[in-house]
Coordinates of C-alpha atoms in Angstrom, one line a residue:
X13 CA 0.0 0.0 0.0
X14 CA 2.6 2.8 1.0
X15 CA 4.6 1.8 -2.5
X16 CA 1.2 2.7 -4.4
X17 CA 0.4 5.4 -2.5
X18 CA 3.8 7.1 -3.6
X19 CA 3.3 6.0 -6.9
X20 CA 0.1 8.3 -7.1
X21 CA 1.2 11.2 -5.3
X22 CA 4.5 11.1 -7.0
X23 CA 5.1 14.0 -9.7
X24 CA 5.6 12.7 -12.8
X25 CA 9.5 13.2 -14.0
X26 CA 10.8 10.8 -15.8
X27 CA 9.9 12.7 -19.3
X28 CA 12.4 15.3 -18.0
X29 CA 15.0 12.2 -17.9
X30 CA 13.9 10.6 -21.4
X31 CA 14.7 13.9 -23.1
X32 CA 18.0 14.1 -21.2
X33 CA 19.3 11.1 -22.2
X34 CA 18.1 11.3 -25.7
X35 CA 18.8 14.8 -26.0
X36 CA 21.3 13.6 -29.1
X37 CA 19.0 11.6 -30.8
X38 CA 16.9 13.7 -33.8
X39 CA 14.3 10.4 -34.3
X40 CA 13.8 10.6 -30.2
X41 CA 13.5 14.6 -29.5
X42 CA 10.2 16.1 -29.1
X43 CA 8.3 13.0 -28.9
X44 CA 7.7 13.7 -25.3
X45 CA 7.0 16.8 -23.8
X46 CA 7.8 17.2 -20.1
X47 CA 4.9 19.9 -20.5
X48 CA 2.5 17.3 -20.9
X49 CA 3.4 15.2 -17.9
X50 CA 0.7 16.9 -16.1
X51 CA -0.1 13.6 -13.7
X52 CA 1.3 10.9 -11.8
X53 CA 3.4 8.3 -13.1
X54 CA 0.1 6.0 -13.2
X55 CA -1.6 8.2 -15.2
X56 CA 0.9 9.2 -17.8
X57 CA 1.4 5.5 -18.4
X58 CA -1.9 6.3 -20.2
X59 CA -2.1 9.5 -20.7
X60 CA 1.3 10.4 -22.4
X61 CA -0.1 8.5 -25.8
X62 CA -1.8 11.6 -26.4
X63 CA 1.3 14.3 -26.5
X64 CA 3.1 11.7 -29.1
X65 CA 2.9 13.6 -32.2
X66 CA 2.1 10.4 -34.3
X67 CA -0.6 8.1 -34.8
X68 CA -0.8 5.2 -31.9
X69 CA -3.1 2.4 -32.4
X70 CA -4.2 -0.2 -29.8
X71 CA -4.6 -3.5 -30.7
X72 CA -7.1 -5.5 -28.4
X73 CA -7.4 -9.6 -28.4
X74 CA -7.9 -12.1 -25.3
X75 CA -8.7 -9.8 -22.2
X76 CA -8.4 -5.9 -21.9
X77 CA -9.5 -5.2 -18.5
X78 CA -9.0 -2.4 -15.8
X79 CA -5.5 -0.6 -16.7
X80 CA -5.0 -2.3 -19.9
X81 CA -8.1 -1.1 -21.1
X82 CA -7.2 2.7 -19.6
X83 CA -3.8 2.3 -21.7
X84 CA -5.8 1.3 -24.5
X85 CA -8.2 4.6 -24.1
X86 CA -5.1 6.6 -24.7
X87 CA -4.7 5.1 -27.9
X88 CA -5.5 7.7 -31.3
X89 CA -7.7 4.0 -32.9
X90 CA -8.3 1.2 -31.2
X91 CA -9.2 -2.1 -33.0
X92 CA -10.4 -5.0 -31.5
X93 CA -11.8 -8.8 -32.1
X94 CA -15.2 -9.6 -31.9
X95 CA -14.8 -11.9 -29.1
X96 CA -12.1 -9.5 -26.7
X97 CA -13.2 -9.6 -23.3
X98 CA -13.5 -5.6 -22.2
X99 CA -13.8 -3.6 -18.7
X100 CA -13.5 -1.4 -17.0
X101 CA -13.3 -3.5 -13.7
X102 CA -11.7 -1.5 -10.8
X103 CA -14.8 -1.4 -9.2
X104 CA -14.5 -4.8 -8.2
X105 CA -11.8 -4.1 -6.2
X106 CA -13.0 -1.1 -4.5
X107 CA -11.5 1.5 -6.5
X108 CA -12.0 3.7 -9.2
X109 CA -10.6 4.3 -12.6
X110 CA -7.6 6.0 -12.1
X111 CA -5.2 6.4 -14.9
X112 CA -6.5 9.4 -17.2
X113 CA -10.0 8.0 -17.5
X114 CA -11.6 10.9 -16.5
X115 CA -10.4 12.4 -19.8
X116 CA -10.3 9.8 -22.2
X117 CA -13.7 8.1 -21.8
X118 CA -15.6 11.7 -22.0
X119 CA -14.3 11.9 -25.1
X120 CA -15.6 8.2 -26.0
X121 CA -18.7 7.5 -24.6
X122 CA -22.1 9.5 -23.1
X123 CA -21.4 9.9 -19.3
X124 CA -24.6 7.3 -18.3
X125 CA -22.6 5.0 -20.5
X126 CA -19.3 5.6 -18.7
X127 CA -21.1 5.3 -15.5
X128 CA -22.7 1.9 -15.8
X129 CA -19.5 0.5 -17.2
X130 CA -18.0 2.0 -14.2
X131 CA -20.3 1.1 -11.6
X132 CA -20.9 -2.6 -12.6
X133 CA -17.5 -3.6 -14.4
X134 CA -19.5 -5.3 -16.9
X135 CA -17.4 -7.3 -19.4
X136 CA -18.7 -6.7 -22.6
X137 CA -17.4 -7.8 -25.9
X138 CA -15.7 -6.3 -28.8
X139 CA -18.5 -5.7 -30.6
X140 CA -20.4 -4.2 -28.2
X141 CA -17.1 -2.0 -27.1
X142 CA -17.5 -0.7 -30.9
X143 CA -21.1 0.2 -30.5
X144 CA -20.6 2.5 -27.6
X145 CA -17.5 4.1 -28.7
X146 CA -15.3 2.8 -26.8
X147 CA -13.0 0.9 -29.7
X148 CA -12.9 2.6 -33.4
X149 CA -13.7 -1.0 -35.0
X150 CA -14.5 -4.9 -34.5
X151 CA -12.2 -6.7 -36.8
X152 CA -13.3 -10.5 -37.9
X153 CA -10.4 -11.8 -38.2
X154 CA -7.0 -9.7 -37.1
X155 CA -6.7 -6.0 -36.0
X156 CA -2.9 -5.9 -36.5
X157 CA -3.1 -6.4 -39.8
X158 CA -5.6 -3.9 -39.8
X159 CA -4.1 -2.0 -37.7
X160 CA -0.8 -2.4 -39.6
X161 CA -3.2 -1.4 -43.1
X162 CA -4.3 1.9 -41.4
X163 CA -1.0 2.8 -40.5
X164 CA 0.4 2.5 -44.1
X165 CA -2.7 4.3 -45.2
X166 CA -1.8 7.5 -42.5
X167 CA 2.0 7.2 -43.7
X168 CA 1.2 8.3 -47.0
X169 CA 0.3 11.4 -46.0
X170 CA 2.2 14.7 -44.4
X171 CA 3.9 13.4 -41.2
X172 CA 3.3 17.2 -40.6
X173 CA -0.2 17.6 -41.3
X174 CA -0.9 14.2 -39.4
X175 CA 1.0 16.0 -36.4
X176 CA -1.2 18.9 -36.4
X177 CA -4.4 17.5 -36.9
X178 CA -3.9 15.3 -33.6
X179 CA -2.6 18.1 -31.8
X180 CA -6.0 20.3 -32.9
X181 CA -8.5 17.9 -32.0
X182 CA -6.6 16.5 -28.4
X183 CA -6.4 20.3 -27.4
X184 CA -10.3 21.5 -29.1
X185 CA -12.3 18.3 -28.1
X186 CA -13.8 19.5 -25.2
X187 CA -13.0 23.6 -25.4
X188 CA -14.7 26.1 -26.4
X189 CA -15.2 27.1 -29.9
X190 CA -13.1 30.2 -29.9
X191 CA -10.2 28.3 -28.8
X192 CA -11.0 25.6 -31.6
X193 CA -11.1 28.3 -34.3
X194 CA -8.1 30.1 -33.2
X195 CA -6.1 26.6 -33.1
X196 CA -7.4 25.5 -36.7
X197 CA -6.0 29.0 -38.3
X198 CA -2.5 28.7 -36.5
X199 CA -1.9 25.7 -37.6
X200 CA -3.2 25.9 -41.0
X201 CA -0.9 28.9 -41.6
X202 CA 2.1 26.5 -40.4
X203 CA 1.1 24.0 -43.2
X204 CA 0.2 26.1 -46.2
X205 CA 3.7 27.2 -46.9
X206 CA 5.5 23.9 -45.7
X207 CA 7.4 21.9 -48.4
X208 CA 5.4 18.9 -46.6
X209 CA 2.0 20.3 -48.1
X210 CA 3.5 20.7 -51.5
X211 CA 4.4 16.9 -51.3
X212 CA 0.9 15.5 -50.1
X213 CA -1.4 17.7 -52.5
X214 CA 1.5 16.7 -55.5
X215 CA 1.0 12.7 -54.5
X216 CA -2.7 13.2 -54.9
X217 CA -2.0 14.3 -58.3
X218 CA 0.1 11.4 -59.2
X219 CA 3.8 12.6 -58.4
X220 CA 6.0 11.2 -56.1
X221 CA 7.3 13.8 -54.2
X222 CA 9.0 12.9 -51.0
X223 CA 8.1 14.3 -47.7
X224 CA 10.5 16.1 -45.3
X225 CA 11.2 14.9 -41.8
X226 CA 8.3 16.2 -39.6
X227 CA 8.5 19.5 -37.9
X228 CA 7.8 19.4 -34.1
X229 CA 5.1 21.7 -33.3
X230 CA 5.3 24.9 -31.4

């Protein structure tokens, strides 16, 4: 009890020591912002997901239950079998949901339905997990390769436009729309004159124009 008790009151800080000792390696800096690491080390186990500035995707088989499933939530897409187990069970041991799910299910699921699953731990199945919201797709056979497909779909575009369109919508999901609209026009102005744009509108017409290495944004 007293080691978990630290681990939830503990500030997170190990972000600060993954830049450090990266701090020399170009395919490692900016991934994580020390910024971001706004909770404690439990939470950013699932909350961190969402400062990457590329796509993650969950894959969900077997049993997801209790913090897998919360790691899951922090996920971008989350694809799943038909038959995965899924809950969110902490309540069968007395406690509550407590890495990020405050933040990630609102942005899943109506709050009744994030109640109930709360209240009970229900396990529900994949398929029913895709008709509340809470996975982006059942696949019938195997979400990797699917999983795997989307990813080679999302790599054909702008790593910079993909960057800044999951930055827009993790920091406009929930504000209000003056903060949305401001966001959209400072990043669109980022984009418009970027080599990277030039590349992804000249592959839709046909030529293969390479894209440059992803600016971090600012």
């Amino acid at each position: 009890t007293t080691k978990m008790n630290r681990l939830l009151e503990r500030p997170s800080g190990y972000c600060k020591d993954i830049i450090q000792n990266r701090e020399n390696d170009e395919d490692c800096r900016g991934l994580v912002n020390e910024k971001k690491a706004i909770g404690n080390l439990a939470q950013d186990v699932a909350y961190l997901w969402r400062s990457i500035p590329v796509p993650v995707i969950a894959v969900l088989h077997g049993m997801c239950f209790g913090g897998g499933l919360q790691i899951a939530l922090g996920a971008d897409l989350r694809f799943a079998t038909k038959d995965c187990r899924i809950s969110i069970m902490e309540s069968k041991w007395g406690l509550i949901p407590d890495m990020s799910a405050s933040i990630t299910l609102r942005e899943l699921v109506r709050i009744d339905v994030a109640k109930e699953l709360t209240f009970t731990g229900r396990i529900i199945s994949g398929t029913e997990a895709a008709s509340l919201g809470l996975v982006t797709r059942c696949i019938d056979e195997d979400p990797m390769e699917e999983a795997i497909k989307v990813m080679n779909e999302i790599a054909d575009r702008s790593p910079d436009a993909i960057a800044a369109a999951k930055h827009l919508y993790q920091s406009t999901w929930v504000s209000d729309e003056k903060e949305c609209l401001e966001l959209e026009s400072k990043l669109q102005k980022r984009l418009l004159p970027s080599w990277n744009q030039f590349a992804a509108s000249s592959r839709t017409l046909g030529l293969n124009v390479s894209y440059m290495k992803r600016k971090e944004l600012k």
